[in-house]
CSV table of C-alpha atoms in Angstrom, one decimal:
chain,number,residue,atom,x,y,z
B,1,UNK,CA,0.0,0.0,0.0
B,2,UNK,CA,2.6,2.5,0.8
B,3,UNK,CA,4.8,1.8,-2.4
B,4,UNK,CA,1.5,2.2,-4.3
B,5,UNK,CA,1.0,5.1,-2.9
B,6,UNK,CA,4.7,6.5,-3.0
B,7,UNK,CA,4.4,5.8,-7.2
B,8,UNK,CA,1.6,7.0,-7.4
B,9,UNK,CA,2.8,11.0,-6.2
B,10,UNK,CA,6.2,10.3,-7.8
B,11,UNK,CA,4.7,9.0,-11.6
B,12,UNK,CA,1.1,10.2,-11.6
B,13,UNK,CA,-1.6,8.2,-11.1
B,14,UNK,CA,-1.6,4.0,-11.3
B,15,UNK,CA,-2.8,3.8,-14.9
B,16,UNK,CA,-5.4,0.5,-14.6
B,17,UNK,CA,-6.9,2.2,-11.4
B,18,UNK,CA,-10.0,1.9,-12.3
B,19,UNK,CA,-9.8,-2.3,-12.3
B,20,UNK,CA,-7.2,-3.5,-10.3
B,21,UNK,CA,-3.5,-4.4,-9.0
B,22,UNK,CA,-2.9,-8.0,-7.6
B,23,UNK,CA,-0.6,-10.7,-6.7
B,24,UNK,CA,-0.2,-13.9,-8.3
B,25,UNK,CA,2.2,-16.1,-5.9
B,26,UNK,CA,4.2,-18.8,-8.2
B,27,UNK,CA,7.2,-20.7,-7.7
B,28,UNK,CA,9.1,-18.7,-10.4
B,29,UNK,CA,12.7,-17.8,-9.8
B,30,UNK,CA,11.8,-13.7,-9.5
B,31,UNK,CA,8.7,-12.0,-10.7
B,32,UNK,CA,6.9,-10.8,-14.3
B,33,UNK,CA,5.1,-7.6,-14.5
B,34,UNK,CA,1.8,-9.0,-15.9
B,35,UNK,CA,-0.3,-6.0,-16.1
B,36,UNK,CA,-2.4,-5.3,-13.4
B,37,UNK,CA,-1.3,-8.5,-11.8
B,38,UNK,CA,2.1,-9.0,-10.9
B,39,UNK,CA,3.3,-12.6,-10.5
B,40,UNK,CA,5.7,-13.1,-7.4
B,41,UNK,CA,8.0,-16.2,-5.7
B,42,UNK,CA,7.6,-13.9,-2.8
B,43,UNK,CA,6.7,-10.6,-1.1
B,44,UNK,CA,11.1,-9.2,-0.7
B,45,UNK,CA,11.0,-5.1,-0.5
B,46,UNK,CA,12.9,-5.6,-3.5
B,47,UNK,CA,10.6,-7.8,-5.8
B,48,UNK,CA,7.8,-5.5,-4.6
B,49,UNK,CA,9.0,-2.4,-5.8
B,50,UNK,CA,10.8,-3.4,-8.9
B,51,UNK,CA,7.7,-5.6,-10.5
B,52,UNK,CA,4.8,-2.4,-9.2
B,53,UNK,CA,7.2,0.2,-11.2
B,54,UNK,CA,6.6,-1.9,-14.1
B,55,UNK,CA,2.9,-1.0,-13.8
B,56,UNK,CA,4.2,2.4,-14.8
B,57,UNK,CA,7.1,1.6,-16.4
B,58,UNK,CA,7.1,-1.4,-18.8
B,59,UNK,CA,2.8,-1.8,-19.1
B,60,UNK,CA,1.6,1.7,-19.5
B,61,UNK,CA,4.6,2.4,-21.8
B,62,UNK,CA,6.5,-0.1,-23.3
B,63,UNK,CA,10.1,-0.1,-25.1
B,64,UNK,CA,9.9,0.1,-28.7
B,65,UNK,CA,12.5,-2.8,-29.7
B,66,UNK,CA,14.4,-5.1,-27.0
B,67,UNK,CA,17.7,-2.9,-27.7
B,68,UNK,CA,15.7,-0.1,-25.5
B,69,UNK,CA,15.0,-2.4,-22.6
B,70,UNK,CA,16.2,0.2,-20.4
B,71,UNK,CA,12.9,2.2,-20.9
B,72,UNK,CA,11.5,-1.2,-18.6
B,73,UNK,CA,14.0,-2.0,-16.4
B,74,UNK,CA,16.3,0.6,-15.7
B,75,UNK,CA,13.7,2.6,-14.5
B,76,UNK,CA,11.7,-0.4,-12.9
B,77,UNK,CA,14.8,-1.2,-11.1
B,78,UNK,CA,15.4,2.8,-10.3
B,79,UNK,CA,11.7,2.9,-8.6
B,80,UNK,CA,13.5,0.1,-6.2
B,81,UNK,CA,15.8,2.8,-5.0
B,82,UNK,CA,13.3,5.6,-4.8
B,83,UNK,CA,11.0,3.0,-2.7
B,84,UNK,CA,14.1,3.0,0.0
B,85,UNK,CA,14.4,6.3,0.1
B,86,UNK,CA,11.2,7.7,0.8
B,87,UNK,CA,9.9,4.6,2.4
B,88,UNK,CA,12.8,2.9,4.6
B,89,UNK,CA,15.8,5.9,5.0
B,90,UNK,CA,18.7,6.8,3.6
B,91,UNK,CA,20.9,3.8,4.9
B,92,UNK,CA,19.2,1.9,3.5
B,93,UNK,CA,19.2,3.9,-0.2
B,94,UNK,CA,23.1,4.0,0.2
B,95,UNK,CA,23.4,0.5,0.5
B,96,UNK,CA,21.3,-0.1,-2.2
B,97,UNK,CA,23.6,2.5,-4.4
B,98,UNK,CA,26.9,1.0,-3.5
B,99,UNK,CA,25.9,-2.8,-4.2
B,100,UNK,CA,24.5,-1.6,-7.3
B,101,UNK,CA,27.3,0.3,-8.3
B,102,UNK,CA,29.9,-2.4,-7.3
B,103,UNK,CA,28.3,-4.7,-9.5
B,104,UNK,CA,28.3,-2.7,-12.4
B,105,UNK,CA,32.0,-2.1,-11.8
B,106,UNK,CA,32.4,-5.5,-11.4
B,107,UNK,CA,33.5,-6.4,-15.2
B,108,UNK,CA,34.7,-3.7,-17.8
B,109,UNK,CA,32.4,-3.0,-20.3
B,110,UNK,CA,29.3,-3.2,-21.8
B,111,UNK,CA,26.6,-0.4,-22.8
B,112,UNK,CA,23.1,0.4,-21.6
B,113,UNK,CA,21.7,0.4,-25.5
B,114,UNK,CA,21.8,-3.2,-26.4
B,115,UNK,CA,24.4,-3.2,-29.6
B,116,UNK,CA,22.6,-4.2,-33.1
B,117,UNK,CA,24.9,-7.3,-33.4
B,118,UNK,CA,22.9,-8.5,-29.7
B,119,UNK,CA,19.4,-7.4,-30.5
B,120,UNK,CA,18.0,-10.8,-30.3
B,121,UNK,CA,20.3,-12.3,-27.8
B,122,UNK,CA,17.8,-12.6,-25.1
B,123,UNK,CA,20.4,-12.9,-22.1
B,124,UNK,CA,22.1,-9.6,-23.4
B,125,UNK,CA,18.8,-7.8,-23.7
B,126,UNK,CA,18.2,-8.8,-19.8
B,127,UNK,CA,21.9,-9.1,-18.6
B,128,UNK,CA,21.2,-7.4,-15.2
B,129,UNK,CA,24.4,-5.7,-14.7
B,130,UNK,CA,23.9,-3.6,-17.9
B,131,UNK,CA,20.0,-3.1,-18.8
B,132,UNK,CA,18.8,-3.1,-14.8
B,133,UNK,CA,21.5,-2.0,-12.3
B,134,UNK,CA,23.5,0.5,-15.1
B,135,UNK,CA,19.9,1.4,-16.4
B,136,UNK,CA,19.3,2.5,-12.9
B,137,UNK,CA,22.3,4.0,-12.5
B,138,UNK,CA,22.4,6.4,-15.3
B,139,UNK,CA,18.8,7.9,-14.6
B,140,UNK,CA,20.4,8.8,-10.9
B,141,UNK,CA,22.7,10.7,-13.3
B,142,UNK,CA,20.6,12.2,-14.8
B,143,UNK,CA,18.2,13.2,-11.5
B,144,UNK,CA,21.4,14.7,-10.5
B,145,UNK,CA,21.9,16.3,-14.1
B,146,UNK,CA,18.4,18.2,-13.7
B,147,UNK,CA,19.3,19.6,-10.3
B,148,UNK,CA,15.8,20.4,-9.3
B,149,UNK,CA,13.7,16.8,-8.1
B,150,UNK,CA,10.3,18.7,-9.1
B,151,UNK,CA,11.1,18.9,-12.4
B,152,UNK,CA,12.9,15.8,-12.7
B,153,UNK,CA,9.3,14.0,-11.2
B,154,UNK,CA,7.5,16.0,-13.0
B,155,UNK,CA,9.4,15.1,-16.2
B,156,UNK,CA,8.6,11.4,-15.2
B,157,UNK,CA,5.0,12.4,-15.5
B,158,UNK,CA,5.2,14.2,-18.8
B,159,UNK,CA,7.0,11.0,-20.4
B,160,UNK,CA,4.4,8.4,-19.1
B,161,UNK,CA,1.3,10.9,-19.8
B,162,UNK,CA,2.6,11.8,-23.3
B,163,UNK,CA,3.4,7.9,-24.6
B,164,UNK,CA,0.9,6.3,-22.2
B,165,UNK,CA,-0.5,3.1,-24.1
B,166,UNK,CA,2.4,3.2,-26.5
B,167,UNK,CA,6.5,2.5,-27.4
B,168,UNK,CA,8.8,4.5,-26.2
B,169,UNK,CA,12.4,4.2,-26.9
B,170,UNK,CA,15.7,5.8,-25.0
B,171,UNK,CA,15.4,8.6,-27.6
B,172,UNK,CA,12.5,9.7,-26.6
B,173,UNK,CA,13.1,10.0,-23.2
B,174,UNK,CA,16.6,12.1,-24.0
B,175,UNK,CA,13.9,14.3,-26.3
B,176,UNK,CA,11.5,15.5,-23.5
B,177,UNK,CA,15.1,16.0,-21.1
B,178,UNK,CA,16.1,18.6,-23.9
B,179,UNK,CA,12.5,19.9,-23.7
B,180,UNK,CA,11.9,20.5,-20.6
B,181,UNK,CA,15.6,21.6,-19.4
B,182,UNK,CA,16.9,23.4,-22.3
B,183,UNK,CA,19.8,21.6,-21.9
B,184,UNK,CA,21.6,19.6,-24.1
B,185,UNK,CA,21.9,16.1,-23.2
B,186,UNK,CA,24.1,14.2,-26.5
B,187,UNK,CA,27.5,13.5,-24.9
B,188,UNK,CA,25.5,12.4,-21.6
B,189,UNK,CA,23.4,9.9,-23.8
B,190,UNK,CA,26.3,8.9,-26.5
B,191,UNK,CA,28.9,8.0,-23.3
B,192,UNK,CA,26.7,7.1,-20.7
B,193,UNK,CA,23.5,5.5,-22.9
B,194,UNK,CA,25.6,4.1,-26.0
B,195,UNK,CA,29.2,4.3,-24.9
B,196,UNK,CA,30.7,1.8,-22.5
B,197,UNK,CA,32.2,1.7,-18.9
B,198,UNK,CA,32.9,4.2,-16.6
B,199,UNK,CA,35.5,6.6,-15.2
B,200,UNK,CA,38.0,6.1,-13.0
B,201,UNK,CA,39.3,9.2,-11.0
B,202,UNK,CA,42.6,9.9,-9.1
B,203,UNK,CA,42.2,13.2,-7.0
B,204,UNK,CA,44.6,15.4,-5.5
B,205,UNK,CA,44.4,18.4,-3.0
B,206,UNK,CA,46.3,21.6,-1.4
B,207,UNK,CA,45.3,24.6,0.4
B,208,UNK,CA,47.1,27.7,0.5
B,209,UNK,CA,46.5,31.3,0.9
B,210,UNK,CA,42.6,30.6,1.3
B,211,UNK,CA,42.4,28.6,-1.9
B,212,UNK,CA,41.9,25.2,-2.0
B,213,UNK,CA,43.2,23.6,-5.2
B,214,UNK,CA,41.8,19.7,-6.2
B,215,UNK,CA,43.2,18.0,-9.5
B,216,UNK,CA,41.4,15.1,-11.4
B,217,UNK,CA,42.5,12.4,-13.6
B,218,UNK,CA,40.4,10.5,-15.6
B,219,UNK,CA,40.8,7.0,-17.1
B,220,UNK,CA,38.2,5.0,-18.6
B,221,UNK,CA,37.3,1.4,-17.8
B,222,UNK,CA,36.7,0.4,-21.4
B,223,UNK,CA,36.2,1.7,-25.1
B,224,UNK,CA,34.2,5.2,-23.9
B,225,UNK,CA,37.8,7.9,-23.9
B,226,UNK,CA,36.0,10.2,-21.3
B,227,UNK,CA,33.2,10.8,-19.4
B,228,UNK,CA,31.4,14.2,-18.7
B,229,UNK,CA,30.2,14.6,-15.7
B,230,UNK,CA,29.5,16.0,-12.6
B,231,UNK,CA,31.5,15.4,-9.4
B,232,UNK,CA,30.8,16.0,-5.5
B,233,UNK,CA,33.1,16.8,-2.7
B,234,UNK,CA,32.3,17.6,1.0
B,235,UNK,CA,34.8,19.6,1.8
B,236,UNK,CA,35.4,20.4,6.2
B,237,UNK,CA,35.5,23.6,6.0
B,238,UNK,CA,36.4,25.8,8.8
B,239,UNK,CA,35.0,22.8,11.4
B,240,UNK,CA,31.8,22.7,9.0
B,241,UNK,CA,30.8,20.5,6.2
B,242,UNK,CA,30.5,22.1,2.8
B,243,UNK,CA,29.7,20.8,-0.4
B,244,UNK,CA,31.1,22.0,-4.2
B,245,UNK,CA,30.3,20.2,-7.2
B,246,UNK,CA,32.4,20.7,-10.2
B,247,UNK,CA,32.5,19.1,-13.8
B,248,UNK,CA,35.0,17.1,-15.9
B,249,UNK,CA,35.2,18.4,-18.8
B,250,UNK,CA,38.9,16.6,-20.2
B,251,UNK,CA,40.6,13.5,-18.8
B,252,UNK,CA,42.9,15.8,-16.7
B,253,UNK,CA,41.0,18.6,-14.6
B,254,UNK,CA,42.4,21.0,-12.1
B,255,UNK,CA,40.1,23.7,-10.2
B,256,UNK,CA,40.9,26.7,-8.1
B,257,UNK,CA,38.1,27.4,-5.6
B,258,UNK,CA,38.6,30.2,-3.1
B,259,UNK,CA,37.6,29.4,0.8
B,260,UNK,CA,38.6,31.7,3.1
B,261,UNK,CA,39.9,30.1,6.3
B,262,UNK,CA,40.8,26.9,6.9
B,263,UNK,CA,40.8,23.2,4.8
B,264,UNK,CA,41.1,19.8,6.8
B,265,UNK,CA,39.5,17.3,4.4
B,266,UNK,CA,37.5,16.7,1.1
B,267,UNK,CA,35.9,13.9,0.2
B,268,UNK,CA,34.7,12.6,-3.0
B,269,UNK,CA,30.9,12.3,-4.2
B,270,UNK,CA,29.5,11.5,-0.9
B,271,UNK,CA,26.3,10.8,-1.7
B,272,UNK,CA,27.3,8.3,-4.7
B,273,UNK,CA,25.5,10.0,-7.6
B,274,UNK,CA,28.4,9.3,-10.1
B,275,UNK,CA,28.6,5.8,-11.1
B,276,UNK,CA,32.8,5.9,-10.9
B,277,UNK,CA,35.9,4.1,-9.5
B,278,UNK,CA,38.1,6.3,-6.9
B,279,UNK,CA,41.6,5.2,-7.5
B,280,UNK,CA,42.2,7.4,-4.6
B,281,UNK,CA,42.2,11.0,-3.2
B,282,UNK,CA,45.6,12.2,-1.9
B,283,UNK,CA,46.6,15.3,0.2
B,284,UNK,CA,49.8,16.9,-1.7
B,285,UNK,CA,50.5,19.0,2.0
B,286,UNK,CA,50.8,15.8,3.4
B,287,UNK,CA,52.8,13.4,0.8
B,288,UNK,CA,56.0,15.3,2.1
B,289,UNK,CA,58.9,15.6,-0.6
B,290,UNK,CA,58.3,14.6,-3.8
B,291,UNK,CA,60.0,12.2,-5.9
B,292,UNK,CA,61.8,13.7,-8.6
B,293,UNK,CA,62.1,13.3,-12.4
B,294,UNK,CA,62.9,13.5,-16.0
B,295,UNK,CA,61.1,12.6,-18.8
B,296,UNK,CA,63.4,12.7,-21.9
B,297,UNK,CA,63.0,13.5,-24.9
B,298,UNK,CA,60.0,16.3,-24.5
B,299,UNK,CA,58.0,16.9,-27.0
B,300,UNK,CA,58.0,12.7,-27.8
B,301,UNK,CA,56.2,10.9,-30.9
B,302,UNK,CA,56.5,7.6,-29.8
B,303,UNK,CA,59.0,6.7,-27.2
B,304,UNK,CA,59.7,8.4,-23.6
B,305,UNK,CA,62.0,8.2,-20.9
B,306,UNK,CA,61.2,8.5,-17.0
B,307,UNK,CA,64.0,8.6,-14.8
B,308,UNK,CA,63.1,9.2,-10.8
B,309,UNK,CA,65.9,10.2,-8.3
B,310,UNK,CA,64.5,7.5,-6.1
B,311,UNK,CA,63.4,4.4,-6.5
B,312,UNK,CA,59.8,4.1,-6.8
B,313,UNK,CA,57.7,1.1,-5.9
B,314,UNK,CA,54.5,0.5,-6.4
B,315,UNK,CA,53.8,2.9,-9.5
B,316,UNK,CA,51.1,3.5,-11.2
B,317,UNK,CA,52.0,5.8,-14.2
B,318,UNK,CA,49.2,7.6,-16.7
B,319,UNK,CA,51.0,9.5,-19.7
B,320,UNK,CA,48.1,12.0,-21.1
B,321,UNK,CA,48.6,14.3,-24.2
B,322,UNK,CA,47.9,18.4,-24.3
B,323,UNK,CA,43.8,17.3,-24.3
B,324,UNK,CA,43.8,15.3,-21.4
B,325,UNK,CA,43.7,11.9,-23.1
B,326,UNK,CA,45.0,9.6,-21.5
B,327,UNK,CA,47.4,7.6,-23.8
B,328,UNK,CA,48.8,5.0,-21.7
B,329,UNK,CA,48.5,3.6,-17.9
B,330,UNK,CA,51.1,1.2,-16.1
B,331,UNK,CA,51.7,0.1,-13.1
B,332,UNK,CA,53.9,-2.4,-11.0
């Protein structure tokens, strides 16, 4: 009842209202969204949420071709995340982010879109990591994109009123984004939607004269060069917590941000919008001395040199050119 009701202010009304919504127990590994009556192995938070979003999302619009499964299940499997943070706390929500997240992380590759050379593959089409738990992950992108969660909801409810009893596909969607933002959503769609992977970050941080400084690089799990996108950090602040968000615009990033006062910490993305891997955040005033070196010849066209005045082990060594691409990464 709650969930119904939760859906029901954060997608408009439930669309078969006016007959029903009922459970069908089976032993069935899972659940299927049978409109108006979902079939269930058993009542799990989880199962409950995921298979009533497909009320919404999957039987009052459906995708137009199996390579847009995403309009079903990312968004089903999104609702599961909204129904613990509105209904159980945010915990709860976090957890639910991270083990999602860490899944997705947990192989390479792969794209949201299902590829043409896959379209009838049907364990692509429903591989979880990619078409649910990425799915998922890219709308909380996008929520975080908008900036405002009125419109965002209301966005939701524009979508399903406008295709209701129709097919949709991920275009679509990205259309009535543009709409209703007036932003520009291509390079968020083509590397988040099409492309593959994820970013990998490597922070650094000083503060001096009342200017805290933060570098980042990014590297790229798979074939997708770079990432735009928006990044968090919770900076203590004068013995208070406060939060900047800046965006990565090239694989190497550095930012100036004046703050009057005094720096202890930053951390990175707290709240876990960005589906990323932090290689690590590291304090430059703290590192002590540096370890020194050459890199012969400079400029280079296909061979370089790196000589430190101390030995250095483990490494980890990322060789970017003057746009921030990163060319090469080693390590020990």
């Amino acid at each position: 009842g709650d969930m119904i009701l939760l859906y029901n202010d954060l997608f408009g009304t439930y669309p078969f209202k006016d007959e029903k919504y009922g459970h069908c127990l089976a032993p069935l590994g899972g659940g299927m969204e049978h409109q108006t009556m979902t079939t269930l192995t058993n009542f799990s938070f989880l199962l409950v949420a995921h298979e009533l979003a497909h009320q919404w999302f999957g039987d009052y619009i459906t995708c137009s071709n199996w390579q847009d499964i995403w309009i079903n299940e990312g968004f089903a499997s999104y609702a599961e995340y909204l129904a613990y943070q509105y209904l159980i706390g945010p915990n709860e929500a976090g957890s639910w982010l991270t083990r999602t997240h860490d899944y997705i992380k947990s192989a390479p590759g792969g794209s949201v879109f299902v590829p043409d050379d896959f379209a009838g593959d049907e364990d692509r089409i429903f591989n979880y990591r990619l078409s649910y738990n990425k799915g998922a992950a890219i709308i909380h992108m996008i929520r975080q994109e908008v900036n405002n969660d009125s419109l965002f909801f209301s966005m939701l409810k524009e979508y399903l009123n406008r295709y209701k009893n129709s097919n949709v596909t991920g275009m679509d969607f990205k259309n009535l984004l543009e709409e209703k933002t007036g932003n520009d959503f291509d390079n968020f769609f083509e590397q988040w939607y099409f492309g593959e992977g994820y970013p990998i970050h490597s922070f650094t941080w000083s503060y001096h004269s009342d200017t805290l400084y933060i570098t980042s690089l990014q590297s790229t799990s798979a074939t997708t060069p770079h990432f735009n996108c928006l990044i968090d950090f919770r900076v203590r602040y004068n013995d208070k917590d406060s939060m900047i968000r800046m965006r990565q615009l090239t694989n190497f990033d550095h930012w100036e941000v004046y703050m009057p006062g005094q720096v202890t910490s930053i951390s990175v993305d707290p709240d876990q919008w960005l589906l990323m891997e932090n290689a690590g955040i590291n304090n430059l005033d703290q590192i002590g001395e540096i370890n020194e070196f050459t890199l012969v010849p400079n400029p280079a066209r296909d061979k370089i040199t790196l000589r430190f005045s101390n030995p250095v082990e483990p490494y980890k060594v990322l060789v970017a050119d003057s746009s921030g691409k990163i060319l090469l990464a080693e390590k020990s």
